[in-house]
């Protein structure tokens, strides 16, 4: 009974938080509702007995949404409403309908073919150990691919943020480096 | 779920709430007295013997003061921000074993609200959510100093979180569990078994990160009086401002419980002496927070970020790698 009460409570809270995130035109309201919704989702992991994933959900999303706040702080005056550009309403409604139908199709297709069977890892070990075992045996390749993707994203971020990344000091000879430095000084002076 | 368990849990929650909100108040008294002692003053002296009733006077003042919501703030967020700080501090306490289990009137009591097996992760995660209070409060107030404080809050959060996680990884590898009770059992054999002897680097790193986590003096950037007035608290008044304080002091007490439990043997074998030992260690770490405040200047935000990312994080990573090699061979 407690599980049912907790489930409906947190389901209601999560959906209402994400509804606020989508509908409000206040940057601070949207971000706060997003953070709250993400944290409320962790309740479902706790209800299902996946303590480790629940705690990870809290830690990861507090950090992620905190970075969003930092961007919000830089781009908006967060105490004012954002003036939204209202496009063609028919396109918005049409796209939303198509997306909703697609989501339903994605989730109902496996049920129709009776393919959803929960794959429990080895029983007996603790929650954390089970996640580790599955990650390093059954899902090793997706895990490594995700790691490579993150590495690519990190390299791309450094390249985007760095300056003069197209020049390599090791490949240039001394005169070229001196010339470059002079150019830099000129720019500062002018 | 039987009724006895439900009643027991509710009683535990109420006791922890009452004890630690009272302690948070008394913590301010300790802080003023200790700072006064170190600066050769008397501190609070007028209300009650040795100023002991000052806590009550402050409480009455905070409760009865007008709760002002200034114009131009984002109302809902402004109102909810202090509640986040206070609430998450107490939520984190749910997974801390404050004392060894004892028998009361023939009923065995475990002084921990929820013994989940990912206790450490849960405590750190929920304590991290507590920084949303200063962040939201700062961003919702239409005040430049508050906004600066919020920006610093985000920077502090992103810096220390990495160090906390990585420094704890090495002891977790040794114990092989994330539960604080398992940590305590691992060190139950006496002083020689304490993790601090095998993981001194992790201990120091976690201790430093704890200062950033609670926002205490060397890293007291988010409400630095001499630079940004009271930071996120500038626009607040009355009990909402008081809630920020209760959250901060409760967090200090809880982290002072967590450090000994992780590194210094916790309550040991669970005897009465062990319980006293845990309280003593907690008192020392709490005192150390106040001691640093009297003895150390504040660092700049860029210095904190430099320290966390360029010094502490590489040390923590090297520590994890060395621990892994030692455990493997």
Short mmCIF file of C-alpha atoms in Angstrom, two decimals:
data_model
loop_
_atom_site.label_atom_id
_atom_site.label_comp_id
_atom_site.label_asym_id
_atom_site.label_seq_id
_atom_site.Cartn_x
_atom_site.Cartn_y
_atom_site.Cartn_z
CA UNK A 1 0.00 0.00 0.00
CA UNK A 2 2.81 2.38 0.91
CA UNK A 3 4.44 1.71 -2.43
CA UNK A 4 1.24 2.58 -4.28
CA UNK A 5 0.80 5.80 -2.30
CA UNK A 6 4.44 6.78 -2.86
CA UNK A 7 4.23 5.93 -6.55
CA UNK A 8 1.11 8.02 -7.22
CA UNK A 9 2.41 10.90 -5.11
CA UNK A 10 5.73 11.08 -6.92
CA UNK A 11 4.16 10.43 -10.32
CA UNK A 12 1.86 13.40 -9.78
CA UNK A 13 4.73 15.58 -8.51
CA UNK A 14 7.09 14.64 -11.36
CA UNK A 15 4.52 15.24 -14.08
CA UNK A 16 3.40 18.57 -12.62
CA UNK A 17 7.04 19.73 -12.28
CA UNK A 18 7.84 18.91 -15.90
CA UNK A 19 4.55 20.54 -16.96
CA UNK A 20 5.69 23.74 -15.24
CA UNK A 21 9.09 23.44 -16.93
CA UNK A 22 7.50 23.33 -20.36
CA UNK A 23 4.77 25.93 -19.93
CA UNK A 24 6.30 28.72 -17.85
CA UNK A 25 7.99 31.72 -19.43
CA UNK A 26 10.10 32.46 -16.35
CA UNK A 27 13.63 31.08 -16.68
CA UNK A 28 14.07 30.59 -12.93
CA UNK A 29 10.73 28.80 -12.53
CA UNK A 30 11.55 26.50 -15.45
CA UNK A 31 15.00 25.59 -14.16
CA UNK A 32 13.83 25.02 -10.59
CA UNK A 33 10.93 22.86 -11.74
CA UNK A 34 13.33 20.89 -13.95
CA UNK A 35 15.69 20.23 -11.04
CA UNK A 36 12.81 19.25 -8.76
CA UNK A 37 11.36 16.90 -11.38
CA UNK A 38 14.72 15.22 -11.93
CA UNK A 39 15.14 14.69 -8.19
CA UNK A 40 11.58 13.37 -7.79
CA UNK A 41 12.32 10.76 -10.48
CA UNK A 42 14.89 9.22 -8.12
CA UNK A 43 11.96 8.24 -5.89
CA UNK A 44 10.88 5.67 -8.50
CA UNK A 45 14.31 4.05 -8.36
CA UNK A 46 14.07 3.86 -4.56
CA UNK A 47 10.54 2.37 -4.76
CA UNK A 48 11.80 -0.30 -7.18
CA UNK A 49 14.68 -1.19 -4.84
CA UNK A 50 17.42 0.26 -7.06
CA UNK A 51 19.00 2.39 -4.33
CA UNK A 52 22.28 2.89 -6.16
CA UNK A 53 20.67 4.25 -9.32
CA UNK A 54 18.41 6.48 -7.22
CA UNK A 55 21.34 8.08 -5.40
CA UNK A 56 23.23 8.45 -8.69
CA UNK A 57 20.17 10.12 -10.25
CA UNK A 58 20.17 12.74 -7.47
CA UNK A 59 23.93 13.40 -7.69
CA UNK A 60 24.16 13.57 -11.49
CA UNK A 61 21.13 15.76 -12.07
CA UNK A 62 21.84 18.25 -9.29
CA UNK A 63 25.21 18.86 -10.94
CA UNK A 64 23.81 18.94 -14.47
CA UNK A 65 20.98 21.34 -13.69
CA UNK A 66 23.40 23.48 -11.65
CA UNK A 67 25.41 23.99 -14.87
CA UNK A 68 22.15 25.00 -16.63
CA UNK A 69 21.56 27.58 -13.89
CA UNK A 70 25.01 28.99 -14.56
CA UNK A 71 24.09 29.44 -18.24
CA UNK A 72 20.71 30.89 -17.29
CA UNK A 73 22.51 33.41 -15.11
CA UNK A 74 24.76 34.43 -18.01
CA UNK A 75 22.07 34.71 -20.70
CA UNK A 76 18.97 36.09 -18.96
CA UNK A 77 17.94 38.50 -16.30
CA UNK A 78 16.42 35.64 -14.37
CA UNK A 79 13.97 37.83 -12.46
CA UNK A 80 12.11 38.89 -15.63
CA UNK A 81 9.82 36.90 -17.93
CA UNK A 82 11.31 35.75 -21.20
CA UNK A 83 9.41 37.00 -24.28
CA UNK A 84 8.84 33.84 -26.26
CA UNK A 85 8.61 33.87 -30.03
CA UNK A 86 5.30 32.25 -30.90
CA UNK A 87 5.67 30.47 -34.23
CA UNK A 88 2.99 28.81 -36.32
CA UNK A 89 0.65 27.14 -33.84
CA UNK A 90 -0.40 24.41 -36.30
CA UNK A 91 3.19 23.24 -36.70
CA UNK A 92 3.65 23.08 -32.92
CA UNK A 93 0.44 21.11 -32.39
CA UNK A 94 1.19 18.79 -35.31
CA UNK A 95 4.75 18.06 -34.17
CA UNK A 96 3.61 17.44 -30.59
CA UNK A 97 0.93 14.99 -31.78
CA UNK A 98 3.40 13.12 -33.99
CA UNK A 99 5.92 12.93 -31.14
CA UNK A 100 3.29 11.61 -28.71
CA UNK A 101 2.13 8.95 -31.18
CA UNK A 102 5.75 7.94 -31.81
CA UNK A 103 6.46 7.56 -28.07
CA UNK A 104 3.36 5.39 -27.63
CA UNK A 105 4.40 3.28 -30.64
CA UNK A 106 7.94 2.86 -29.33
CA UNK A 107 6.76 1.62 -25.95
CA UNK A 108 3.83 -0.48 -27.14
CA UNK A 109 5.64 -2.34 -29.93
CA UNK A 110 7.71 -4.57 -27.62
CA UNK A 111 4.70 -5.20 -25.37
CA UNK A 112 2.68 -6.33 -28.37
CA UNK A 113 5.37 -8.82 -29.32
CA UNK A 114 5.74 -9.85 -25.67
CA UNK A 115 9.39 -8.98 -25.60
CA UNK A 116 9.67 -7.07 -22.34
CA UNK A 117 11.17 -9.42 -19.78
CA UNK A 118 13.17 -7.90 -16.94
CA UNK A 119 16.72 -9.24 -17.04
CA UNK A 120 17.86 -9.59 -13.48
CA UNK A 121 21.61 -9.85 -12.94
CA UNK A 122 23.07 -12.43 -10.58
CA UNK A 123 21.00 -12.53 -7.43
CA UNK A 124 22.46 -12.20 -3.97
CA UNK A 125 25.08 -9.49 -4.36
CA UNK A 126 24.30 -5.96 -3.21
CA UNK A 127 22.74 -3.34 -5.40
CA UNK A 128 26.01 -1.59 -6.25
CA UNK A 129 27.84 -4.82 -7.03
CA UNK A 130 25.03 -5.98 -9.33
CA UNK A 131 25.23 -2.76 -11.35
CA UNK A 132 28.99 -3.21 -11.62
CA UNK A 133 28.74 -6.84 -12.71
CA UNK A 134 26.19 -6.13 -15.42
CA UNK A 135 28.13 -3.10 -16.60
CA UNK A 136 31.39 -4.99 -17.01
CA UNK A 137 30.04 -8.20 -18.49
CA UNK A 138 26.79 -7.94 -20.40
CA UNK A 139 26.84 -4.25 -21.29
CA UNK A 140 30.60 -3.76 -21.59
CA UNK A 141 30.49 -2.51 -25.19
CA UNK A 142 27.71 0.08 -24.68
CA UNK A 143 29.56 1.20 -21.55
CA UNK A 144 32.83 1.69 -23.44
CA UNK A 145 31.06 3.36 -26.37
CA UNK A 146 29.48 5.81 -23.94
CA UNK A 147 32.94 6.51 -22.50
CA UNK A 148 34.33 7.21 -25.98
CA UNK A 149 31.38 9.51 -26.73
CA UNK A 150 32.08 11.49 -23.56
CA UNK A 151 35.74 11.72 -24.52
CA UNK A 152 34.78 13.06 -27.97
CA UNK A 153 32.48 15.61 -26.35
CA UNK A 154 35.27 16.69 -24.00
CA UNK A 155 37.79 17.12 -26.81
CA UNK A 156 35.21 19.05 -28.85
CA UNK A 157 34.49 21.29 -25.86
CA UNK A 158 38.17 22.06 -25.38
CA UNK A 159 38.59 22.84 -29.09
CA UNK A 160 35.54 25.11 -29.13
CA UNK A 161 36.62 26.98 -26.01
CA UNK A 162 40.34 27.12 -26.81
CA UNK A 163 41.96 29.91 -28.85
CA UNK A 164 44.38 29.43 -31.74
CA UNK A 165 43.85 25.69 -31.75
CA UNK A 166 44.56 25.56 -35.49
CA UNK A 167 48.20 26.56 -34.85
CA UNK A 168 50.76 24.14 -33.46
CA UNK A 169 53.76 25.62 -31.70
CA UNK A 170 55.76 22.40 -32.17
CA UNK A 171 55.37 22.50 -35.96
CA UNK A 172 56.33 26.18 -36.28
CA UNK A 173 59.92 27.37 -36.46
CA UNK A 174 61.31 30.18 -34.34
CA UNK A 175 60.70 33.05 -36.78
CA UNK A 176 57.07 32.12 -37.24
CA UNK A 177 56.52 32.05 -33.48
CA UNK A 178 58.19 35.44 -33.08
CA UNK A 179 56.05 36.83 -35.91
CA UNK A 180 52.91 35.52 -34.27
CA UNK A 181 53.84 37.10 -30.95
CA UNK A 182 54.46 40.46 -32.67
CA UNK A 183 51.03 40.27 -34.29
CA UNK A 184 49.50 39.61 -30.90
CA UNK A 185 51.26 42.61 -29.37
CA UNK A 186 50.11 44.84 -32.21
CA UNK A 187 46.51 43.81 -31.62
CA UNK A 188 46.76 44.61 -27.93
CA UNK A 189 48.27 48.05 -28.64
CA UNK A 190 45.85 49.09 -31.40
CA UNK B 1 5.44 -3.03 6.96
CA UNK B 2 4.25 -3.45 10.53
CA UNK B 3 2.97 -0.72 12.79
CA UNK B 4 5.84 -0.95 15.28
CA UNK B 5 8.36 -0.15 12.56
CA UNK B 6 6.26 2.80 11.39
CA UNK B 7 5.93 4.25 14.88
CA UNK B 8 9.64 3.71 15.57
CA UNK B 9 10.62 5.52 12.36
CA UNK B 10 8.33 8.47 13.06
CA UNK B 11 9.71 8.81 16.60
CA UNK B 12 13.28 8.70 15.27
CA UNK B 13 12.54 11.37 12.66
CA UNK B 14 10.96 13.65 15.26
CA UNK B 15 13.84 13.16 17.72
CA UNK B 16 16.48 13.90 15.07
CA UNK B 17 14.58 16.99 13.89
CA UNK B 18 14.18 18.36 17.40
CA UNK B 19 17.71 17.56 18.62
CA UNK B 20 19.48 18.96 15.60
CA UNK B 21 17.39 22.09 15.18
CA UNK B 22 18.10 22.80 18.85
CA UNK B 23 21.80 21.97 18.33
CA UNK B 24 21.90 24.28 15.31
CA UNK B 25 20.77 27.10 17.58
CA UNK B 26 23.25 26.19 20.30
CA UNK B 27 25.92 25.86 17.60
CA UNK B 28 25.67 29.60 16.97
CA UNK B 29 26.26 30.16 20.70
CA UNK B 30 29.33 27.90 20.64
CA UNK B 31 30.64 29.70 17.59
CA UNK B 32 30.32 33.15 19.17
CA UNK B 33 31.85 31.98 22.45
CA UNK B 34 34.80 30.23 20.81
CA UNK B 35 35.48 33.10 18.41
CA UNK B 36 35.29 35.50 21.36
CA UNK B 37 37.73 33.35 23.35
CA UNK B 38 40.21 33.26 20.48
CA UNK B 39 39.92 37.02 19.91
CA UNK B 40 40.19 37.82 23.65
CA UNK B 41 36.63 39.09 24.05
CA UNK B 42 33.79 37.86 26.21
CA UNK B 43 31.15 37.12 23.57
CA UNK B 44 27.48 36.97 24.58
CA UNK B 45 27.28 37.61 28.35
CA UNK B 46 24.10 39.53 29.14
CA UNK B 47 21.22 37.11 28.57
CA UNK B 48 21.29 34.43 31.26
CA UNK B 49 24.41 33.03 32.97
CA UNK B 50 27.38 33.34 30.58
CA UNK B 51 24.94 34.38 27.87
CA UNK B 52 23.47 30.88 27.67
CA UNK B 53 19.94 32.11 26.99
CA UNK B 54 21.12 34.19 24.03
CA UNK B 55 19.99 31.31 21.79
CA UNK B 56 16.42 31.67 23.04
CA UNK B 57 16.50 35.45 22.60
CA UNK B 58 17.78 35.07 19.03
CA UNK B 59 15.10 32.49 18.33
CA UNK B 60 12.30 34.74 19.59
CA UNK B 61 13.69 37.61 17.53
CA UNK B 62 13.88 35.54 14.33
CA UNK B 63 10.41 34.03 14.78
CA UNK B 64 8.62 37.29 15.52
CA UNK B 65 10.35 39.51 12.98
CA UNK B 66 8.36 40.60 9.94
CA UNK B 67 8.87 38.37 6.94
CA UNK B 68 9.58 40.85 4.16
CA UNK B 69 9.24 39.83 0.50
CA UNK B 70 10.81 42.72 -1.43
CA UNK B 71 9.45 43.98 -4.74
CA UNK B 72 11.05 42.70 -7.93
CA UNK B 73 11.97 39.25 -6.62
CA UNK B 74 10.67 36.01 -8.12
CA UNK B 75 8.22 35.34 -5.32
CA UNK B 76 7.76 31.56 -5.28
CA UNK B 77 11.43 30.75 -5.69
CA UNK B 78 12.44 33.40 -3.16
CA UNK B 79 10.09 31.86 -0.60
CA UNK B 80 11.09 28.26 -1.19
CA UNK B 81 14.89 28.69 -1.27
CA UNK B 82 15.57 28.72 2.53
CA UNK B 83 13.30 25.70 2.98
CA UNK B 84 15.47 23.73 0.51
CA UNK B 85 18.63 24.38 2.54
CA UNK B 86 17.08 23.39 5.85
CA UNK B 87 15.07 20.43 4.54
CA UNK B 88 17.88 18.79 2.59
CA UNK B 89 20.25 19.10 5.57
CA UNK B 90 17.83 17.05 7.66
CA UNK B 91 17.02 14.65 4.82
CA UNK B 92 20.71 13.79 4.57
CA UNK B 93 20.65 12.82 8.26
CA UNK B 94 18.31 9.90 7.46
CA UNK B 95 21.23 7.64 6.52
CA UNK B 96 23.64 8.59 9.34
CA UNK B 97 24.00 6.15 12.27
CA UNK B 98 24.31 8.60 15.17
CA UNK B 99 24.92 6.02 17.92
CA UNK B 100 25.40 2.25 18.15
CA UNK B 101 22.18 0.29 18.57
CA UNK B 102 21.05 0.04 22.20
CA UNK B 103 18.24 -1.60 24.17
CA UNK B 104 15.55 0.61 25.66
CA UNK B 105 12.86 -1.04 27.84
CA UNK B 106 13.61 -4.39 26.21
CA UNK B 107 13.26 -3.00 22.68
CA UNK B 108 16.33 -2.79 20.42
CA UNK B 109 16.71 0.66 18.92
CA UNK B 110 18.86 1.38 15.86
CA UNK B 111 19.60 5.12 15.89
CA UNK B 112 19.50 5.37 12.08
CA UNK B 113 16.32 6.26 10.22
CA UNK B 114 16.96 4.30 7.02
CA UNK B 115 19.86 1.86 6.71
CA UNK B 116 20.04 1.94 2.90
CA UNK B 117 23.10 0.22 1.44
CA UNK B 118 24.21 3.31 -0.51
CA UNK B 119 24.31 5.55 2.55
CA UNK B 120 27.40 7.57 1.62
CA UNK B 121 26.22 8.37 -1.90
CA UNK B 122 22.80 9.34 -0.58
CA UNK B 123 24.22 11.65 2.11
CA UNK B 124 26.61 13.39 -0.29
CA UNK B 125 23.94 13.72 -2.99
CA UNK B 126 21.31 15.20 -0.72
CA UNK B 127 23.80 17.53 0.98
CA UNK B 128 24.77 18.73 -2.51
CA UNK B 129 21.11 19.56 -3.21
CA UNK B 130 21.35 21.86 -0.18
CA UNK B 131 23.47 24.29 -2.21
CA UNK B 132 20.37 24.96 -4.33
CA UNK B 133 19.12 27.09 -1.42
CA UNK B 134 21.82 29.79 -1.69
CA UNK B 135 21.77 29.50 -5.49
CA UNK B 136 18.02 29.99 -5.85
CA UNK B 137 17.86 32.59 -3.11
CA UNK B 138 20.63 34.55 -4.80
CA UNK B 139 19.13 34.33 -8.27
CA UNK B 140 15.59 35.12 -7.17
CA UNK B 141 16.49 38.28 -5.23
CA UNK B 142 16.71 41.31 -7.48
CA UNK B 143 20.07 42.24 -5.99
CA UNK B 144 23.50 42.27 -7.63
CA UNK B 145 25.30 41.05 -4.51
CA UNK B 146 22.92 38.12 -4.22
CA UNK B 147 23.47 37.27 -7.88
CA UNK B 148 27.24 37.32 -7.38
CA UNK B 149 26.82 35.01 -4.42
CA UNK B 150 24.68 32.65 -6.50
CA UNK B 151 27.32 32.55 -9.24
CA UNK B 152 29.96 31.74 -6.64
CA UNK B 153 27.69 29.06 -5.20
CA UNK B 154 27.50 27.32 -8.58
CA UNK B 155 31.29 27.56 -9.02
CA UNK B 156 31.97 26.20 -5.52
CA UNK B 157 29.53 23.36 -6.03
CA UNK B 158 31.03 22.24 -9.34
CA UNK B 159 34.55 22.41 -7.87
CA UNK B 160 34.25 20.54 -4.59
CA UNK B 161 31.83 17.84 -5.73
CA UNK B 162 34.53 16.15 -7.84
CA UNK B 163 37.05 16.14 -4.98
CA UNK B 164 34.56 14.68 -2.48
CA UNK B 165 33.60 11.84 -4.80
CA UNK B 166 37.11 10.93 -5.90
CA UNK B 167 38.65 11.15 -2.42
CA UNK B 168 35.98 8.80 -1.04
CA UNK B 169 36.49 6.29 -3.84
CA UNK B 170 39.71 4.86 -2.33
CA UNK B 171 38.22 3.99 1.13
CA UNK B 172 35.09 2.65 -0.59
CA UNK B 173 37.31 0.33 -2.66
CA UNK B 174 38.93 -0.95 0.55
CA UNK B 175 35.69 -1.54 2.45
CA UNK B 176 33.74 -2.77 -0.58
CA UNK B 177 30.48 -1.19 0.53
CA UNK B 178 28.72 2.17 0.50
CA UNK B 179 26.91 1.71 3.81
CA UNK B 180 28.15 3.73 6.78
CA UNK B 181 27.40 0.80 9.10
CA UNK B 182 29.71 -1.43 7.02
CA UNK B 183 32.38 1.27 7.25
CA UNK B 184 31.99 1.20 11.01
CA UNK B 185 32.20 -2.61 11.20
CA UNK B 186 35.36 -2.53 9.06
CA UNK B 187 37.07 -0.31 11.65
CA UNK B 188 35.52 -1.90 14.75
CA UNK B 189 38.77 -3.56 15.86
CA UNK B 190 40.23 -0.50 17.57
CA UNK B 191 42.49 2.42 16.78
CA UNK B 192 44.83 0.31 14.62
CA UNK B 193 42.00 -0.52 12.19
CA UNK B 194 41.02 3.07 11.46
CA UNK B 195 40.95 3.89 7.76
CA UNK B 196 42.79 7.16 8.38
CA UNK B 197 46.05 5.20 8.83
CA UNK B 198 45.78 3.48 5.43
CA UNK B 199 44.15 6.42 3.61
CA UNK B 200 45.61 9.62 5.11
CA UNK B 201 45.47 11.45 1.75
CA UNK B 202 41.79 10.66 1.22
CA UNK B 203 41.07 11.80 4.79
CA UNK B 204 42.73 15.21 4.29
CA UNK B 205 41.08 15.71 0.89
CA UNK B 206 37.63 14.85 2.23
CA UNK B 207 38.15 17.14 5.20
CA UNK B 208 39.09 20.05 2.91
CA UNK B 209 36.10 19.34 0.67
CA UNK B 210 33.86 19.28 3.76
CA UNK B 211 34.74 22.93 4.37
CA UNK B 212 33.65 23.78 0.82
CA UNK B 213 30.52 21.67 1.20
CA UNK B 214 29.34 23.44 4.34
CA UNK B 215 30.63 26.81 3.12
CA UNK B 216 32.83 27.41 6.15
CA UNK B 217 35.56 29.94 6.43
CA UNK B 218 38.46 29.25 4.15
CA UNK B 219 35.83 28.71 1.46
CA UNK B 220 33.15 31.00 2.84
CA UNK B 221 32.71 32.70 -0.54
CA UNK B 222 28.96 32.59 -0.99
CA UNK B 223 28.19 34.92 1.93
CA UNK B 224 31.40 36.82 2.39
CA UNK B 225 30.49 39.81 4.53
CA UNK B 226 33.36 42.06 3.52
CA UNK B 227 32.91 41.60 -0.23
CA UNK B 228 29.26 40.91 -1.04
CA UNK B 229 27.40 41.93 2.15
CA UNK B 230 25.52 38.76 3.12
CA UNK B 231 25.42 37.29 -0.38
CA UNK B 232 22.26 35.28 -0.96
CA UNK B 233 20.89 36.35 2.43
CA UNK B 234 20.99 40.10 1.77
CA UNK B 235 17.30 40.40 0.91
CA UNK B 236 16.04 37.93 3.50
CA UNK B 237 14.64 38.70 6.92
CA UNK B 238 13.12 36.93 9.87
CA UNK B 239 12.64 33.19 9.92
CA UNK B 240 13.49 32.64 6.25
CA UNK B 241 16.97 33.97 6.95
CA UNK B 242 17.03 31.83 10.09
CA UNK B 243 16.27 28.71 8.05
CA UNK B 244 19.44 29.29 6.01
CA UNK B 245 21.36 29.37 9.28
CA UNK B 246 19.70 26.24 10.68
CA UNK B 247 20.57 24.43 7.44
CA UNK B 248 24.19 25.55 7.56
CA UNK B 249 24.76 24.55 11.19
CA UNK B 250 22.86 21.27 10.88
CA UNK B 251 25.04 20.48 7.85
CA UNK B 252 28.16 21.20 9.92
CA UNK B 253 26.97 18.80 12.64
CA UNK B 254 26.09 16.07 10.13
CA UNK B 255 29.38 16.29 8.25
CA UNK B 256 31.16 16.21 11.64
CA UNK B 257 29.39 12.89 12.22
CA UNK B 258 30.21 11.55 8.76
CA UNK B 259 33.99 12.23 8.85
CA UNK B 260 34.65 10.11 12.01
CA UNK B 261 32.28 7.40 10.76
CA UNK B 262 34.20 7.17 7.49
CA UNK B 263 37.78 7.56 8.63
CA UNK B 264 38.13 7.50 12.41
CA UNK B 265 36.43 4.33 13.52
CA UNK B 266 32.94 5.73 14.16
CA UNK B 267 31.40 4.25 17.32
CA UNK B 268 33.84 1.33 17.34
CA UNK B 269 32.53 -1.92 18.78
CA UNK B 270 29.23 -0.36 19.83
CA UNK B 271 29.88 -0.15 23.55
CA UNK B 272 28.94 2.86 25.67
CA UNK B 273 32.54 4.08 25.48
CA UNK B 274 32.46 3.82 21.70
CA UNK B 275 29.31 5.93 21.55
CA UNK B 276 30.96 8.56 23.75
CA UNK B 277 34.00 8.36 21.47
CA UNK B 278 31.89 9.15 18.40
CA UNK B 279 30.32 12.15 20.14
CA UNK B 280 33.80 13.32 21.19
CA UNK B 281 35.16 13.05 17.65
CA UNK B 282 32.08 14.87 16.34
CA UNK B 283 32.66 17.64 18.88
CA UNK B 284 36.31 17.95 17.80
CA UNK B 285 35.44 18.30 14.12
CA UNK B 286 32.73 20.84 14.91
CA UNK B 287 35.22 22.76 17.04
CA UNK B 288 37.74 22.60 14.19
CA UNK B 289 35.22 24.35 11.88
CA UNK B 290 35.07 27.23 14.37
CA UNK B 291 38.83 27.19 15.00
CA UNK B 292 39.61 27.65 11.28
CA UNK B 293 37.13 30.50 11.15
CA UNK B 294 39.08 32.30 13.87
CA UNK B 295 42.52 31.48 12.45
CA UNK B 296 42.31 31.56 8.66
CA UNK B 297 41.53 34.22 6.04
CA UNK B 298 39.13 33.54 3.20
CA UNK B 299 40.37 32.51 -0.24
CA UNK B 300 39.18 34.07 -3.49
CA UNK B 301 36.74 32.13 -5.72
CA UNK B 302 39.37 31.62 -8.42
CA UNK B 303 41.80 30.31 -5.79
CA UNK B 304 39.21 27.77 -4.63
CA UNK B 305 38.62 26.58 -8.19
CA UNK B 306 42.37 26.42 -8.81
CA UNK B 307 42.84 24.42 -5.61
CA UNK B 308 40.02 21.97 -6.34
CA UNK B 309 40.67 21.32 -10.02
CA UNK B 310 44.43 21.62 -10.34
CA UNK B 311 45.70 20.39 -6.96
CA UNK B 312 43.17 18.29 -5.07
CA UNK B 313 41.59 16.45 -8.02
CA UNK B 314 44.89 15.12 -9.45
CA UNK B 315 45.99 14.06 -5.94
CA UNK B 316 42.68 12.25 -5.45
CA UNK B 317 43.00 10.46 -8.81
CA UNK B 318 46.59 9.38 -8.04
CA UNK B 319 45.41 8.16 -4.64
CA UNK B 320 42.70 6.03 -6.24
CA UNK B 321 45.15 4.53 -8.76
CA UNK B 322 47.75 3.70 -6.07
CA UNK B 323 45.07 2.15 -3.84
CA UNK B 324 43.93 0.04 -6.76
CA UNK B 325 47.46 -1.21 -7.44
CA UNK B 326 48.09 -2.00 -3.77
CA UNK B 327 44.81 -3.90 -3.51
CA UNK B 328 45.47 -5.86 -6.70
CA UNK B 329 49.00 -7.05 -5.89
#
